[in-house]
Tab-separated table of C-alpha atoms in Angstrom:
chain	number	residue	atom	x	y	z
A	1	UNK	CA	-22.121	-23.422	-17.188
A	2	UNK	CA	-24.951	-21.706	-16.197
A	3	UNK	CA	-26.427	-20.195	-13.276
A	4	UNK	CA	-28.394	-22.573	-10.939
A	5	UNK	CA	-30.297	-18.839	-10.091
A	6	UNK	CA	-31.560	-17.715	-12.680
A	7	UNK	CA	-30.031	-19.744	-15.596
A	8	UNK	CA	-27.533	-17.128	-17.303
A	9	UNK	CA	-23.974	-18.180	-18.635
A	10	UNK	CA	-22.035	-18.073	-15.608
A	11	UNK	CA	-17.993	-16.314	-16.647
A	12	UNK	CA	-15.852	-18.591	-15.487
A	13	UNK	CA	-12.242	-17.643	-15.746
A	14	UNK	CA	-10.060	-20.052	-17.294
A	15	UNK	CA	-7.544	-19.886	-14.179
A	16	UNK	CA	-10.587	-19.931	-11.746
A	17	UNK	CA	-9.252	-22.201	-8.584
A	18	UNK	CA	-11.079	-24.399	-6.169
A	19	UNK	CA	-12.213	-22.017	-3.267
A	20	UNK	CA	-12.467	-18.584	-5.570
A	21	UNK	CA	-15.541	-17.128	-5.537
A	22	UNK	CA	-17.733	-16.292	-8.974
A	23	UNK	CA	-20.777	-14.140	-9.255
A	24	UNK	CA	-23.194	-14.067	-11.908
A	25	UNK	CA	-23.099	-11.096	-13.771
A	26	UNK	CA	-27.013	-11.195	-14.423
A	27	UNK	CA	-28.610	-11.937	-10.928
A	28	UNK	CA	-25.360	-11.397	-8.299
A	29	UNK	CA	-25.351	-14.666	-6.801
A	30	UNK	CA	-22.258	-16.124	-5.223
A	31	UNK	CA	-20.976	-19.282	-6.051
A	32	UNK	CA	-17.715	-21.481	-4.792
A	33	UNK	CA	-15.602	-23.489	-7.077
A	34	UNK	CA	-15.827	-26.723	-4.918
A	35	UNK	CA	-14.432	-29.048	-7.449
A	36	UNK	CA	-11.661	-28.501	-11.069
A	37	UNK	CA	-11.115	-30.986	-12.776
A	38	UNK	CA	-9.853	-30.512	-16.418
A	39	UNK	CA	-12.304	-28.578	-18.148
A	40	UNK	CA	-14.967	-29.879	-15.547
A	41	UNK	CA	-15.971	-27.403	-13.032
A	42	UNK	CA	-18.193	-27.886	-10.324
A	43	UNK	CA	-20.155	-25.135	-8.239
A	44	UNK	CA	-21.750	-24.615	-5.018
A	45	UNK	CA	-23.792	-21.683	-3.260
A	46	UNK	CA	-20.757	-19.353	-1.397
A	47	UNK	CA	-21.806	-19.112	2.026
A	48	UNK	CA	-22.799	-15.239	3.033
A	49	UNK	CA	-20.565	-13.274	4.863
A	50	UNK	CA	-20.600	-13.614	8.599
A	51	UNK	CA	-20.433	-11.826	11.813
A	52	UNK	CA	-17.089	-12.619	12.368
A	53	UNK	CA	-15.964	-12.052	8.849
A	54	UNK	CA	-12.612	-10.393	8.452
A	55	UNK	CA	-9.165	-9.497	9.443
B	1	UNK	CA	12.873	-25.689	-0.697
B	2	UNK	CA	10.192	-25.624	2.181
B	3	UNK	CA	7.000	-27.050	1.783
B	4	UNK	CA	4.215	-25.222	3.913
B	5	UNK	CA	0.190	-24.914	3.654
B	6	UNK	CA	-2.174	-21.722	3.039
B	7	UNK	CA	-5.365	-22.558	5.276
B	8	UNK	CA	-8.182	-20.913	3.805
B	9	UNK	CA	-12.145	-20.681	3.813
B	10	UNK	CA	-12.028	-18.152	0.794
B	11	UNK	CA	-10.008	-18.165	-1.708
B	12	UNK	CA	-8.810	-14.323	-2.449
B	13	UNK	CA	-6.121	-12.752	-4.366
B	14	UNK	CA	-3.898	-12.270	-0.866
B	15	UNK	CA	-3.721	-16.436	-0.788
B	16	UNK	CA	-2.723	-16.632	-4.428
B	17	UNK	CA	-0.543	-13.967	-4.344
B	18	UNK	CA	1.040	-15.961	-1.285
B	19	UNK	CA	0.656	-19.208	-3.308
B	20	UNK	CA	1.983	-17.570	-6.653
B	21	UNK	CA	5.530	-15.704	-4.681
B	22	UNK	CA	5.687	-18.975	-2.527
B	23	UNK	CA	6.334	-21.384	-6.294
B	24	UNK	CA	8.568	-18.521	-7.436
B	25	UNK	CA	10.813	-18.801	-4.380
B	26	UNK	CA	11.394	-22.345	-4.989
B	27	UNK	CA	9.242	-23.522	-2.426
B	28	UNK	CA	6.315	-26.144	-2.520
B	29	UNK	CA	2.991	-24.324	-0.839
B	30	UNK	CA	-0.283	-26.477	-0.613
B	31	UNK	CA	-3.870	-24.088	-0.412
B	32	UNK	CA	-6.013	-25.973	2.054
B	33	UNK	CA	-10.070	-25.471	2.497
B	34	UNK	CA	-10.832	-25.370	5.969
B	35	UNK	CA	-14.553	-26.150	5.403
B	36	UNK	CA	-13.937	-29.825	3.922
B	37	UNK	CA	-10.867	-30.476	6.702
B	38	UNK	CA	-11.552	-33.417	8.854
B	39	UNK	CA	-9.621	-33.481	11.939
B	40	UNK	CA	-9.839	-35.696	14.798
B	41	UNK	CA	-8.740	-36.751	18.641
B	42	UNK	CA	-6.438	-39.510	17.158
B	43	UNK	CA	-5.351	-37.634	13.852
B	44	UNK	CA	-1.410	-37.691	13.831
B	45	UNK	CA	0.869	-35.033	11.669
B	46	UNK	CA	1.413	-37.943	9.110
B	47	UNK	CA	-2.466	-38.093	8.391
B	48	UNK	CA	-2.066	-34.831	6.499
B	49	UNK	CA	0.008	-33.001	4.329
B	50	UNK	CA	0.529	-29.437	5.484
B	51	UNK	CA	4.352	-29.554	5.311
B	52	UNK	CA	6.284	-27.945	7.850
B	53	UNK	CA	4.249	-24.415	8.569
B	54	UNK	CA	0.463	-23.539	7.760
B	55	UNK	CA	-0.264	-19.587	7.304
B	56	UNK	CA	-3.794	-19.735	8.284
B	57	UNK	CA	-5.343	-17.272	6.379
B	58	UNK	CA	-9.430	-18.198	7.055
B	59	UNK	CA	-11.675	-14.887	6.365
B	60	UNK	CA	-13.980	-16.522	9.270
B	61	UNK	CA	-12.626	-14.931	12.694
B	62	UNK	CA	-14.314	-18.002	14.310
B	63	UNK	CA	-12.911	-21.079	12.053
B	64	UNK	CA	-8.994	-19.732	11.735
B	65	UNK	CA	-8.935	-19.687	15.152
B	66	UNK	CA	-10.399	-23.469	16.155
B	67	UNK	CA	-8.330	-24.457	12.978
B	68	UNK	CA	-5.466	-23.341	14.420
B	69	UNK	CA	-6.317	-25.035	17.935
B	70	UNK	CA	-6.509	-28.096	15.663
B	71	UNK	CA	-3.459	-27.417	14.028
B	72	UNK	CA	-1.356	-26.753	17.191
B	73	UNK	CA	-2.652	-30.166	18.629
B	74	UNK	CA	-1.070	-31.964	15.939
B	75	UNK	CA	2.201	-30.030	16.752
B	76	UNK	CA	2.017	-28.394	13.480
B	77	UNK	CA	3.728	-24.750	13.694
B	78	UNK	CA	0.841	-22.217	12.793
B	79	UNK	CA	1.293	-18.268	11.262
B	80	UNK	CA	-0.020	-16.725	13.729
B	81	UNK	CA	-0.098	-18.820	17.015
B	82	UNK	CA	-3.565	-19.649	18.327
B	83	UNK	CA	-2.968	-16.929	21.610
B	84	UNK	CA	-1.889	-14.309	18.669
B	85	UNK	CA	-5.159	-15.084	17.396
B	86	UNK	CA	-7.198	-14.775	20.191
B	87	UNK	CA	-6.147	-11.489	21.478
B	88	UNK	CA	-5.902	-9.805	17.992
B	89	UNK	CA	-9.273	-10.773	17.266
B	90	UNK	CA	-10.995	-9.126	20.028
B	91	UNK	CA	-11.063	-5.652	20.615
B	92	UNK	CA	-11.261	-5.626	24.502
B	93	UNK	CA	-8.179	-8.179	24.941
B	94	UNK	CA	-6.226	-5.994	22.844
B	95	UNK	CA	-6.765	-2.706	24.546
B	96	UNK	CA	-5.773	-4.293	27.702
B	97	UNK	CA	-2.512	-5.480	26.081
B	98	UNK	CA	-1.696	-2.873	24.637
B	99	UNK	CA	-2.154	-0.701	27.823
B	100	UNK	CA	-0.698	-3.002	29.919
B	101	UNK	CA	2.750	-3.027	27.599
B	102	UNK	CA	2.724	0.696	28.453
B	103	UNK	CA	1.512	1.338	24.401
B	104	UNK	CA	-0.591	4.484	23.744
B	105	UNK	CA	-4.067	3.453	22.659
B	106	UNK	CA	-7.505	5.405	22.952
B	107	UNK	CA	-8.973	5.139	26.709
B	108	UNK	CA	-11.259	2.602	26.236
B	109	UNK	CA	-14.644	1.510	28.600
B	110	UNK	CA	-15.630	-1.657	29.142
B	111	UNK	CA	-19.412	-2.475	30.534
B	112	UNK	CA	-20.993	-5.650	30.916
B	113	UNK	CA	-24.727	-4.753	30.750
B	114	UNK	CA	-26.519	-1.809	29.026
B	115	UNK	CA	-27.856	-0.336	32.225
B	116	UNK	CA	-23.525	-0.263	32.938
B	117	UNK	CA	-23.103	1.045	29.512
B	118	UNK	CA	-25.747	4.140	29.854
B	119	UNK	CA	-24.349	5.197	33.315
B	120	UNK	CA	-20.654	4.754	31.889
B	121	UNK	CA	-21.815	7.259	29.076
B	122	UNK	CA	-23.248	9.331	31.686
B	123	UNK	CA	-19.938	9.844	33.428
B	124	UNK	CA	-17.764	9.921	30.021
B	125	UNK	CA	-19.886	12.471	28.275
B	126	UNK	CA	-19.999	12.190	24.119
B	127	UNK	CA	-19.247	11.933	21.057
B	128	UNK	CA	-17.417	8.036	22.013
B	129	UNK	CA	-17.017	5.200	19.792
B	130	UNK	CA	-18.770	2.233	20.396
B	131	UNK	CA	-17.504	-1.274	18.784
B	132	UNK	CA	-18.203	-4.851	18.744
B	133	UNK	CA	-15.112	-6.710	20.450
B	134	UNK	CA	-15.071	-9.355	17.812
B	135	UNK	CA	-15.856	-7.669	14.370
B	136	UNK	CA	-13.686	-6.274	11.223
B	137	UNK	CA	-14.034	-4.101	8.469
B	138	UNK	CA	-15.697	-1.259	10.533
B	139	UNK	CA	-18.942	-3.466	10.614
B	140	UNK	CA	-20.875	-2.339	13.892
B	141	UNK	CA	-18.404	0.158	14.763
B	142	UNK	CA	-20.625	3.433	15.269
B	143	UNK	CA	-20.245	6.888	16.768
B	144	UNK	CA	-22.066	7.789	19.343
B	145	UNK	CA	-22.705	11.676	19.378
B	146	UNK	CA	-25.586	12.075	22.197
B	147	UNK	CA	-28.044	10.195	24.132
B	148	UNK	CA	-30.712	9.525	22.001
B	149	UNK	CA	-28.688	7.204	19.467
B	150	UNK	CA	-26.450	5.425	22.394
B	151	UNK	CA	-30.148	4.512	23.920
B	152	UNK	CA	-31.506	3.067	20.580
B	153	UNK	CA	-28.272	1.245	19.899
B	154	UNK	CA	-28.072	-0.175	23.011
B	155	UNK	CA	-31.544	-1.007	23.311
B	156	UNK	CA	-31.027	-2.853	19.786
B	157	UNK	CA	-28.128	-4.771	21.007
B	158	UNK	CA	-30.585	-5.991	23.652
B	159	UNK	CA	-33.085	-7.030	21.115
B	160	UNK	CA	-30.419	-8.995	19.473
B	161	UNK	CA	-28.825	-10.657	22.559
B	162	UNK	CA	-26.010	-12.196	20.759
B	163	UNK	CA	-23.373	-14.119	22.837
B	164	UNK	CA	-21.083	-10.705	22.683
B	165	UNK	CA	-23.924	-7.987	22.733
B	166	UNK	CA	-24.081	-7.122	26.246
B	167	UNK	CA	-20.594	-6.651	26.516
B	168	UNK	CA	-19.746	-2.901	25.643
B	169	UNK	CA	-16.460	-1.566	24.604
B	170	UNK	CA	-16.711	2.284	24.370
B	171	UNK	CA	-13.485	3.787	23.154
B	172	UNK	CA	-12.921	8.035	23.314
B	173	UNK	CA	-13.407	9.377	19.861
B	174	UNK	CA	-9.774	10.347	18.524
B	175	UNK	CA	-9.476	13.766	17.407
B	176	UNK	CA	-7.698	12.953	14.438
B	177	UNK	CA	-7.171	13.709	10.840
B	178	UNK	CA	-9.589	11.803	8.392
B	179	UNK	CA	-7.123	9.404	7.518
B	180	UNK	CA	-5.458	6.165	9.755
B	181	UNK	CA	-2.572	4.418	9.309
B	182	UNK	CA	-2.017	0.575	8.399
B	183	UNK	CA	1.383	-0.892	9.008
B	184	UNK	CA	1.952	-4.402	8.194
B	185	UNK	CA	4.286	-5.830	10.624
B	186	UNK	CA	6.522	-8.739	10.057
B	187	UNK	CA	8.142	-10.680	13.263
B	188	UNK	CA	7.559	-7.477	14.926
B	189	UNK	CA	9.263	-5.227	12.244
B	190	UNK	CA	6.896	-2.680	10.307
B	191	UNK	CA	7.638	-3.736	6.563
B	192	UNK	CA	5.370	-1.349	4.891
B	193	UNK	CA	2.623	1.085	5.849
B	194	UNK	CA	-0.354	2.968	3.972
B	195	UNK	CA	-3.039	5.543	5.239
B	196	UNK	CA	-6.187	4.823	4.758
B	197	UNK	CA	-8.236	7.989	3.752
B	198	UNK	CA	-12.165	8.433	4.171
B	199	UNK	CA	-13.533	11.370	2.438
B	200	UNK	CA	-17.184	11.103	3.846
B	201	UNK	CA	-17.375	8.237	7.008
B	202	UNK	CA	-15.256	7.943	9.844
B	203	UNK	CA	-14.294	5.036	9.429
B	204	UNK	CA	-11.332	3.798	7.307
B	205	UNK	CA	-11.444	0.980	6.536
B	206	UNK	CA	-10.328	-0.711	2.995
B	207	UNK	CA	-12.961	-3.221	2.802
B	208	UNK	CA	-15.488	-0.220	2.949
B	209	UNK	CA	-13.822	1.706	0.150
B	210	UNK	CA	-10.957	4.234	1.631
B	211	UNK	CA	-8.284	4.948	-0.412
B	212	UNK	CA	-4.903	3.715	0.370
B	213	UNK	CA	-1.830	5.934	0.163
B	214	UNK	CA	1.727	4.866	0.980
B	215	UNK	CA	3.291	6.286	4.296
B	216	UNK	CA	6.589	6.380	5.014
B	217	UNK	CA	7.768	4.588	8.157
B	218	UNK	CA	8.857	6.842	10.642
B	219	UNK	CA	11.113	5.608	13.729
B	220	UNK	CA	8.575	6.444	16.285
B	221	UNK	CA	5.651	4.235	13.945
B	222	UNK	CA	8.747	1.390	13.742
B	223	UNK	CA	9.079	1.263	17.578
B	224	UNK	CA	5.507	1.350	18.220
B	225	UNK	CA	4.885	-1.196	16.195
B	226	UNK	CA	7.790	-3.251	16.848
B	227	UNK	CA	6.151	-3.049	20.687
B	228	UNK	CA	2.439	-3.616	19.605
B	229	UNK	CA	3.831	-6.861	17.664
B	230	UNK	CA	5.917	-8.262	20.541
B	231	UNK	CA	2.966	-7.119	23.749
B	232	UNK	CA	0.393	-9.874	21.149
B	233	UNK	CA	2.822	-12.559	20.536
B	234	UNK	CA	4.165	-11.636	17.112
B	235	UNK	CA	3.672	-13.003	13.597
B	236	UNK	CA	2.297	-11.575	10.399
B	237	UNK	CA	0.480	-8.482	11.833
B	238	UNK	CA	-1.661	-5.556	10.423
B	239	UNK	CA	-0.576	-2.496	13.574
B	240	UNK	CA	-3.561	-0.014	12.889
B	241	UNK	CA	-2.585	3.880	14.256
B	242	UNK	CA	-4.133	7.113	14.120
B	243	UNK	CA	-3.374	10.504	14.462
B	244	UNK	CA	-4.237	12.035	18.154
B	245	UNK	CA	-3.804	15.342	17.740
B	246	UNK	CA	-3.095	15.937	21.264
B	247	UNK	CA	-1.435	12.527	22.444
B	248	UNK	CA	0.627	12.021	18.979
B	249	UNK	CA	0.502	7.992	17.465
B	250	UNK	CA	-1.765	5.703	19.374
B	251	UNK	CA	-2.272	1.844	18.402
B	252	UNK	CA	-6.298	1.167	18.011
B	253	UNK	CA	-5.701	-2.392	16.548
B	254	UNK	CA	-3.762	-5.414	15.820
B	255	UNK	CA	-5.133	-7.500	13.264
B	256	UNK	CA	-4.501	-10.994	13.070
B	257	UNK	CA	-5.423	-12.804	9.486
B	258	UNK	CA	-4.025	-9.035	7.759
B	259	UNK	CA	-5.545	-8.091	4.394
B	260	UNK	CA	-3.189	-6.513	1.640
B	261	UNK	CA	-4.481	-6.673	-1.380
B	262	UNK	CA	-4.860	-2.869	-0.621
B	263	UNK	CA	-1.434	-1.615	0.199
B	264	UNK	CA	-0.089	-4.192	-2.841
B	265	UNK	CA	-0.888	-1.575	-5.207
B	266	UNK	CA	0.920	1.398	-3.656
B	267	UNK	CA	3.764	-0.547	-1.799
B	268	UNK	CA	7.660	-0.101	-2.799
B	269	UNK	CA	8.097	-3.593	-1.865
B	270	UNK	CA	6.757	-6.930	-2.442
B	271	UNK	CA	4.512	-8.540	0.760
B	272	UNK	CA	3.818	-11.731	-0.386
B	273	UNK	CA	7.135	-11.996	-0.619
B	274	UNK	CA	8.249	-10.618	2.821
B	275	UNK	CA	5.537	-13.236	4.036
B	276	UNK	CA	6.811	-15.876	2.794
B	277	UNK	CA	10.474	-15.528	3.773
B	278	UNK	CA	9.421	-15.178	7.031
B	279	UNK	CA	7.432	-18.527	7.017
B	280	UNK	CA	10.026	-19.797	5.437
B	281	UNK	CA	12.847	-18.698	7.721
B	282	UNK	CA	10.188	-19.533	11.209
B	283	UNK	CA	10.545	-23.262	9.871
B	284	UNK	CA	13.962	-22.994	10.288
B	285	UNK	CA	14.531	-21.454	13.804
């Protein structure tokens, strides 16, 4: 898969789940698993980290 | 076998370590995204499948806590309760809890304007603390060591004018070595505890990079945590302490949603694990 951003191979972990976080190893953008399916992932921008944001 | 949910907005290695221990127990434990959740006014327990506890583990401060409103309407039990929630995550509810359970904690001002603010520093002199009452991971949390940095940082909270921002929680600044101390508590009994070491910032917090360092439990921590637990409503709980040189322990914070991927790797025992039994065992009370 590569990165909507700036098009490098994204790493995608073979036990990646839906709701982990992935960054791109080239450009450091964030993206969400949203969807698993098999072999077929699908991705979505990870929202930023907010105010409230913690434990 | 019990069959409970993880509520999450994240996914992190503390909700699949919970997820991991929960399947190794013998137990069935759904992970749930908040963020694609639809709840209603007429949704019933039977429209979902969150078994017969959720942990609500939600990074966002904001969405654990409405989830959990939304969870408690369908009469679904909830780690921790929505109230537990609400006074853990703010600062200035917490102080007064804790002082009003008779718990030392820092002396702590509270000003509702930043004209209040300036003349309360006037009267309480520096260096103070100043924090935001909803906040983690030391974000906003600054030390205020004379005049000309509590003007410009209250004059920038002004400029801001958040919802929160003109309400000022000033705490005394706790002589104290540069270390605090974490203990997770577990239905108001301290399970394990780490101290939290910053070589150059005062602040101590994980998510900024101090190391953690087991601590051994003392009785006095045990009590005052076993307190601190019961004066918020209980739960899964992270009791933070420090050091007061002169007053001994004192409890600065109760955190609600506790992160430990930290203390798993210096720990004697197993959290997840401690977590889940008490889930477990809460379903059965």
């Amino acid at each position: 898969m590569k990165c909507p951003e700036c098009d490098a191979d994204l790493s995608i972990p073979v036990d990646a789940a839906v709701g982990e976080i992935i960054s791109c190893g080239d450009c450091g953008a964030d993206y969400e698993i949203s969807k698993k399916d098999g072999s077929t992932i699908e991705i979505k921008e990870a929202e930023t980290v907010g105010e409230d944001w913690g434990e | 076998m019990s069959k409970f949910s993880i509520v999450f907005d994240r996914l992190r290695t503390e909700e699949k370590m919970l997820q991991k221990e929960a399947v190794e127990l013998g137990h069935e434990a759904s992970l749930i995204d908040a963020k694609i959740t639809q709840i209603n006014t007429s949704s019933q327990i039977q429209d979902f499948d969150f078994g017969n506890i959720v942990l609500e583990r939600c990074v966002s401060y904001y969405r654990g806590l409405y989830f959990t409103a939304c969870l408690e309407f369908l009469d679904i039990p909830v780690i921790n309760e929505f109230n537990v929630s609400t006074i853990c995550g703010n600062k200035l509810l917490t102080s007064m809890i804790l002082k009003k359970n008779n718990i030392p904690t820092p002396k702590t001002y509270f000003s509702f304007s930043g004209d209040a603010a300036q003349e309360n520093l006037g009267k309480i002199g520096y260096p103070v603390v100043i924090k935001p009452i909803i906040g983690s991971w030391g974000r906003n949390v600054m030390p205020l060591k004379d005049k000309d940095t509590a003007d410009a940082i209250i004059e920038q909270r002004e400029i801001t004018d958040g919802p929160l921002d003109r309400i000022f929680y000033l705490q005394e600044m706790v002589d104290r070595p540069p270390r605090d101390i974490r203990v997770i508590t577990i239905g108001d009994k301290a399970v394990t505890a780490m101290y939290r070491k910053s070589s150059d910032s005062f602040k101590t917090n994980i998510a900024l990079g101090a190391e953690p360092e087991i601590c051994d439990i003392t009785n006095e921590m045990e009590d005052l945590c076993a307190k601190a637990s019961k004066a918020v409503g209980g739960g899964i709980l992270g009791v933070d302490l420090m050091e007061d040189k002169e007053k001994g322990l004192v409890v600065h914070e109760v955190n609600n949603t506790v992160e430990f991927k930290g203390l798993v790797k210096v720990a004697n025992i197993n959290i997840p694990k401690e977590m889940i039994e008490f889930a477990v065992n809460s379903i059965r009370k």
